[in-house]
């Protein structure tokens, strides 16, 4: 199982998993359409579109559909797109990530994939950042309130 | 999204939290309820400006207002922050599920490739 946690500033979700295959093999599954179509969906979602210009500066684009019809966002079609900021196989992949179902669809979030070789295979770490600043960036403000949210949450949970 | 009246929308909370004065108002209310006048005098901005901030916070359900005699008293309601939290939680489960799928897929494929004994042609140094 993957371990996934939210950073204390509420800005990023960090997920790690170890995979028994070398980084080259894992990287291929990330950027090869045939492969991504196979693992990218799941019980609740179906991938209906997947396009990727796999190089630095290249664009990517994927659309998934909710199979359950009861997604809490109220959306049934989830559109994601962005561009590769860094493309360094088989070690690193950094992409911008925009989504139609975000509170601000034009707000940039960043997904970073770090692949590190281990005796068993590959440690894959995915960091999705820019989440908490969603509304803040639009207001010209990019930090500070996540700490407040944390404080108020602890207040709430007392 | 559809039933904004019964569930708190993270969008409204995100928007309300985007402004530093509004965050400071929430912070002030953490110490206890305050009348509007006391809130206004705690900030170096005009009273109408504070009223506007309080209205936005009220709309996002982050504060509640009630009357005590001639005063309007504001109280913190942290409940909508759960919506913000749930929003992050959604991404947490999204990535956990995606990477678990990726792992099963790559390990199964790689296992097959190794048995077939060729495809990635000994890239190992």
Short mmCIF file of C-alpha atoms in Angstrom, two decimals:
data_model
loop_
_atom_site.label_atom_id
_atom_site.label_comp_id
_atom_site.label_asym_id
_atom_site.label_seq_id
_atom_site.Cartn_x
_atom_site.Cartn_y
_atom_site.Cartn_z
CA UNK A 1 0.00 0.00 0.00
CA UNK A 2 1.01 3.54 -0.62
CA UNK A 3 1.53 5.86 2.32
CA UNK A 4 0.12 9.30 1.80
CA UNK A 5 0.21 12.35 4.00
CA UNK A 6 -0.69 16.01 4.00
CA UNK A 7 2.16 18.35 4.92
CA UNK A 8 1.71 20.44 8.12
CA UNK A 9 1.22 23.63 6.09
CA UNK A 10 -1.68 21.89 4.27
CA UNK A 11 -0.11 22.78 0.95
CA UNK A 12 1.02 19.41 -0.38
CA UNK A 13 0.04 15.77 -0.46
CA UNK A 14 3.08 13.48 -0.38
CA UNK A 15 2.65 9.85 -1.38
CA UNK A 16 5.30 7.14 -1.38
CA UNK A 17 5.40 3.57 -2.55
CA UNK A 18 8.12 1.02 -3.25
CA UNK A 19 7.84 -0.92 -6.49
CA UNK A 20 9.72 -4.13 -7.30
CA UNK A 21 10.94 -3.00 -10.72
CA UNK A 22 13.80 -0.72 -11.78
CA UNK A 23 13.21 3.05 -12.20
CA UNK A 24 13.42 2.73 -16.02
CA UNK A 25 10.48 0.34 -15.98
CA UNK A 26 8.41 2.51 -13.61
CA UNK A 27 9.14 5.63 -15.65
CA UNK A 28 7.90 3.91 -18.79
CA UNK A 29 4.57 3.17 -17.13
CA UNK A 30 4.19 6.87 -16.37
CA UNK A 31 4.75 8.22 -19.85
CA UNK A 32 3.58 5.44 -22.16
CA UNK A 33 -0.06 5.87 -23.17
CA UNK A 34 -0.87 2.15 -23.52
CA UNK A 35 0.47 1.55 -20.04
CA UNK A 36 -1.06 4.56 -18.34
CA UNK A 37 -4.50 3.68 -19.72
CA UNK A 38 -4.18 0.34 -17.95
CA UNK A 39 -3.18 1.43 -14.47
CA UNK A 40 -4.57 4.97 -14.38
CA UNK A 41 -8.23 4.07 -14.03
CA UNK A 42 -9.78 2.09 -11.23
CA UNK A 43 -12.94 1.03 -9.52
CA UNK A 44 -14.40 4.52 -9.30
CA UNK A 45 -12.87 6.20 -12.31
CA UNK A 46 -12.46 5.44 -15.96
CA UNK A 47 -9.89 7.20 -18.13
CA UNK A 48 -11.57 8.51 -21.25
CA UNK A 49 -8.72 10.58 -22.68
CA UNK A 50 -4.97 10.46 -22.20
CA UNK A 51 -2.50 12.49 -24.23
CA UNK A 52 1.09 13.27 -23.46
CA UNK A 53 3.90 14.96 -25.31
CA UNK A 54 6.60 13.28 -23.25
CA UNK A 55 9.42 15.82 -23.16
CA UNK A 56 10.39 18.95 -21.29
CA UNK A 57 7.95 21.72 -22.19
CA UNK A 58 5.55 19.13 -23.63
CA UNK A 59 1.84 19.26 -22.81
CA UNK A 60 -0.20 16.55 -21.14
CA UNK A 61 -3.91 16.12 -20.80
CA UNK A 62 -6.16 13.49 -19.29
CA UNK A 63 -9.87 13.17 -18.66
CA UNK A 64 -11.49 10.70 -16.35
CA UNK A 65 -15.09 9.89 -15.72
CA UNK A 66 -16.73 9.01 -12.44
CA UNK A 67 -18.18 5.51 -12.60
CA UNK A 68 -20.14 5.81 -9.37
CA UNK A 69 -22.21 8.91 -10.18
CA UNK A 70 -21.82 10.17 -6.63
CA UNK A 71 -18.56 12.01 -6.54
CA UNK A 72 -18.59 14.63 -3.75
CA UNK A 73 -17.41 17.40 -6.09
CA UNK A 74 -20.65 17.16 -8.09
CA UNK A 75 -18.60 16.76 -11.29
CA UNK A 76 -18.79 13.62 -13.40
CA UNK A 77 -16.10 14.51 -15.94
CA UNK A 78 -12.69 15.41 -14.52
CA UNK A 79 -10.39 17.26 -16.86
CA UNK A 80 -6.71 17.70 -16.07
CA UNK A 81 -3.99 19.30 -18.08
CA UNK A 82 -0.58 20.88 -17.77
CA UNK A 83 2.95 20.89 -19.04
CA UNK A 84 6.25 19.22 -18.15
CA UNK A 85 8.60 21.52 -16.29
CA UNK A 86 11.23 18.81 -15.92
CA UNK A 87 11.59 15.59 -17.81
CA UNK A 88 14.61 13.59 -16.72
CA UNK A 89 14.12 9.82 -17.21
CA UNK A 90 14.23 7.68 -15.17
CA UNK A 91 14.82 9.93 -12.19
CA UNK A 92 12.46 12.89 -12.21
CA UNK A 93 9.26 14.20 -13.71
CA UNK A 94 7.74 17.56 -12.76
CA UNK A 95 4.47 18.70 -14.26
CA UNK A 96 2.03 21.54 -13.79
CA UNK A 97 -1.45 20.30 -13.00
CA UNK A 98 -4.67 22.21 -13.62
CA UNK A 99 -8.09 20.70 -13.01
CA UNK A 100 -11.60 21.79 -13.99
CA UNK A 101 -12.97 20.74 -10.61
CA UNK A 102 -10.63 22.89 -8.51
CA UNK A 103 -12.11 25.93 -6.73
CA UNK A 104 -9.97 27.95 -9.14
CA UNK A 105 -9.41 25.97 -12.38
CA UNK A 106 -6.76 28.43 -13.54
CA UNK A 107 -4.68 27.96 -10.40
CA UNK A 108 -1.44 26.11 -10.95
CA UNK A 109 -0.59 23.11 -8.82
CA UNK A 110 2.58 21.07 -9.27
CA UNK A 111 3.05 17.32 -9.33
CA UNK A 112 6.59 16.06 -8.84
CA UNK A 113 7.59 12.40 -9.33
CA UNK A 114 10.90 11.33 -7.76
CA UNK A 115 12.19 7.85 -8.62
CA UNK A 116 15.02 6.53 -6.46
CA UNK A 117 16.63 3.11 -7.00
CA UNK A 118 16.47 0.77 -3.99
CA UNK A 119 17.75 -2.81 -3.49
CA UNK A 120 14.20 -4.00 -4.12
CA UNK A 121 13.51 -1.80 -7.13
CA UNK A 122 12.27 1.80 -6.99
CA UNK A 123 11.06 4.16 -4.33
CA UNK A 124 8.50 6.41 -5.97
CA UNK A 125 7.59 9.64 -4.23
CA UNK A 126 4.87 11.89 -5.59
CA UNK A 127 4.49 15.42 -4.21
CA UNK A 128 1.40 17.35 -5.23
CA UNK A 129 1.85 20.94 -4.06
CA UNK A 130 0.12 24.29 -4.39
CA UNK A 131 -3.13 22.88 -3.03
CA UNK A 132 -3.70 25.11 -0.02
CA UNK A 133 -2.82 28.31 -1.80
CA UNK A 134 -5.60 27.70 -4.33
CA UNK A 135 -7.60 30.82 -3.52
CA UNK A 136 -4.72 32.69 -1.96
CA UNK A 137 -2.75 33.03 -5.19
CA UNK A 138 -5.67 34.72 -6.92
CA UNK A 139 -5.67 37.27 -4.14
CA UNK A 140 -1.94 37.87 -4.46
CA UNK A 141 -1.26 35.98 -1.30
CA UNK A 142 0.51 32.70 -1.25
CA UNK A 143 1.21 31.68 2.29
CA UNK A 144 0.08 32.00 5.85
CA UNK A 145 -3.43 30.77 6.04
CA UNK A 146 -2.63 27.08 6.01
CA UNK A 147 -1.11 27.54 9.47
CA UNK A 148 -4.28 29.23 10.57
CA UNK A 149 -6.39 26.36 9.27
CA UNK A 150 -4.25 23.99 11.28
CA UNK A 151 -4.72 26.07 14.42
CA UNK A 152 -8.44 26.34 13.97
CA UNK A 153 -8.65 22.64 13.32
CA UNK A 154 -6.88 21.83 16.55
CA UNK A 155 -9.25 24.24 18.24
CA UNK A 156 -12.15 22.38 16.68
CA UNK A 157 -10.83 19.00 17.73
CA UNK A 158 -10.15 19.98 21.34
CA UNK B 1 -21.54 21.88 -5.41
CA UNK B 2 -25.25 21.57 -6.11
CA UNK B 3 -26.57 21.74 -2.58
CA UNK B 4 -24.64 24.66 -1.21
CA UNK B 5 -27.27 25.34 1.44
CA UNK B 6 -26.81 22.08 3.30
CA UNK B 7 -23.14 21.34 2.81
CA UNK B 8 -20.38 23.87 3.23
CA UNK B 9 -18.56 24.51 -0.01
CA UNK B 10 -14.79 24.53 0.19
CA UNK B 11 -14.83 27.21 -2.52
CA UNK B 12 -16.55 29.73 -0.27
CA UNK B 13 -14.18 28.91 2.58
CA UNK B 14 -11.12 29.12 0.29
CA UNK B 15 -12.29 32.47 -0.97
CA UNK B 16 -13.00 33.81 2.49
CA UNK B 17 -9.61 32.63 3.72
CA UNK B 18 -7.77 34.22 0.81
CA UNK B 19 -7.70 37.63 2.48
CA UNK B 20 -5.24 38.42 5.29
CA UNK B 21 -7.67 40.69 7.18
CA UNK B 22 -10.33 38.01 7.20
CA UNK B 23 -7.84 35.46 8.46
CA UNK B 24 -6.86 37.88 11.22
CA UNK B 25 -10.54 38.35 12.15
CA UNK B 26 -10.93 34.58 12.49
CA UNK B 27 -7.80 34.46 14.56
CA UNK B 28 -9.20 37.16 16.86
CA UNK B 29 -12.48 35.27 17.26
CA UNK B 30 -10.60 32.16 18.26
CA UNK B 31 -10.17 33.80 21.66
CA UNK B 32 -13.92 34.23 22.03
CA UNK B 33 -16.94 36.02 20.56
CA UNK B 34 -16.60 39.75 19.93
CA UNK B 35 -18.99 42.58 19.16
CA UNK B 36 -18.59 44.15 15.72
CA UNK B 37 -17.27 47.38 17.25
CA UNK B 38 -14.44 45.61 19.06
CA UNK B 39 -13.48 43.76 15.87
CA UNK B 40 -13.47 46.99 13.89
CA UNK B 41 -11.27 48.79 16.41
CA UNK B 42 -8.75 45.93 16.37
CA UNK B 43 -7.92 46.65 12.70
CA UNK B 44 -6.52 49.71 10.98
CA UNK B 45 -9.22 49.65 8.28
CA UNK B 46 -12.53 51.49 7.97
CA UNK B 47 -15.69 50.20 9.61
CA UNK B 48 -17.45 49.64 6.26
CA UNK B 49 -14.44 47.58 5.16
CA UNK B 50 -14.68 45.42 8.27
CA UNK B 51 -18.44 45.04 7.76
CA UNK B 52 -17.76 43.77 4.29
CA UNK B 53 -15.22 41.24 5.54
CA UNK B 54 -17.63 40.06 8.22
CA UNK B 55 -20.36 39.67 5.63
CA UNK B 56 -18.11 37.47 3.48
CA UNK B 57 -17.11 35.40 6.47
CA UNK B 58 -20.76 35.01 7.38
CA UNK B 59 -21.63 33.91 3.86
CA UNK B 60 -18.88 31.31 4.02
CA UNK B 61 -20.40 30.25 7.37
CA UNK B 62 -17.06 30.82 9.07
CA UNK B 63 -18.68 33.19 11.57
CA UNK B 64 -22.13 33.43 13.09
CA UNK B 65 -23.82 36.64 14.09
CA UNK B 66 -26.31 37.28 16.86
CA UNK B 67 -27.64 40.34 18.68
CA UNK B 68 -26.97 41.21 22.28
CA UNK B 69 -28.89 44.36 23.06
CA UNK B 70 -27.58 47.00 20.67
CA UNK B 71 -24.54 44.99 19.65
CA UNK B 72 -23.98 42.54 16.85
CA UNK B 73 -21.79 39.79 18.24
CA UNK B 74 -19.67 37.53 16.08
CA UNK B 75 -18.69 33.99 16.89
CA UNK B 76 -16.26 31.70 15.10
CA UNK B 77 -17.69 28.64 13.35
CA UNK B 78 -14.79 26.43 12.30
CA UNK B 79 -17.03 23.76 10.77
CA UNK B 80 -16.58 24.79 7.07
CA UNK B 81 -12.85 24.23 7.44
CA UNK B 82 -13.67 20.58 7.44
CA UNK B 83 -14.65 21.04 3.80
CA UNK B 84 -11.18 22.42 3.05
CA UNK B 85 -9.73 19.49 4.87
CA UNK B 86 -11.89 17.00 3.00
CA UNK B 87 -10.80 18.57 -0.24
CA UNK B 88 -7.16 17.77 0.58
CA UNK B 89 -8.23 14.37 1.81
CA UNK B 90 -9.66 13.65 -1.64
CA UNK B 91 -6.25 14.18 -3.19
CA UNK B 92 -4.66 12.04 -0.54
CA UNK B 93 -6.87 9.09 -1.41
CA UNK B 94 -6.53 9.80 -5.14
CA UNK B 95 -2.73 9.50 -5.04
CA UNK B 96 -2.72 6.55 -2.66
CA UNK B 97 -5.08 4.65 -4.96
CA UNK B 98 -3.25 5.63 -8.17
CA UNK B 99 0.16 4.58 -6.91
CA UNK B 100 -1.19 1.31 -5.56
CA UNK B 101 -2.61 0.60 -9.04
CA UNK B 102 0.69 1.59 -10.64
CA UNK B 103 2.61 -0.75 -8.36
CA UNK B 104 0.40 -3.78 -9.10
CA UNK B 105 0.54 -3.06 -12.81
CA UNK B 106 4.31 -2.52 -13.10
CA UNK B 107 5.19 -5.47 -10.88
CA UNK B 108 2.96 -7.84 -12.83
CA UNK B 109 4.27 -6.63 -16.20
CA UNK B 110 7.88 -6.57 -15.09
CA UNK B 111 7.53 -10.08 -13.68
CA UNK B 112 6.25 -11.30 -17.06
CA UNK B 113 9.03 -9.51 -18.94
CA UNK B 114 11.70 -11.04 -16.71
CA UNK B 115 10.25 -14.52 -17.24
CA UNK B 116 10.14 -13.99 -20.97
CA UNK B 117 13.77 -13.12 -20.34
CA UNK B 118 14.36 -10.30 -22.78
CA UNK B 119 12.53 -6.99 -23.28
CA UNK B 120 14.45 -4.47 -21.19
CA UNK B 121 17.71 -6.10 -22.36
CA UNK B 122 19.80 -5.85 -19.23
CA UNK B 123 19.86 -2.15 -18.70
CA UNK B 124 21.40 -2.86 -15.29
CA UNK B 125 25.00 -1.79 -15.07
#
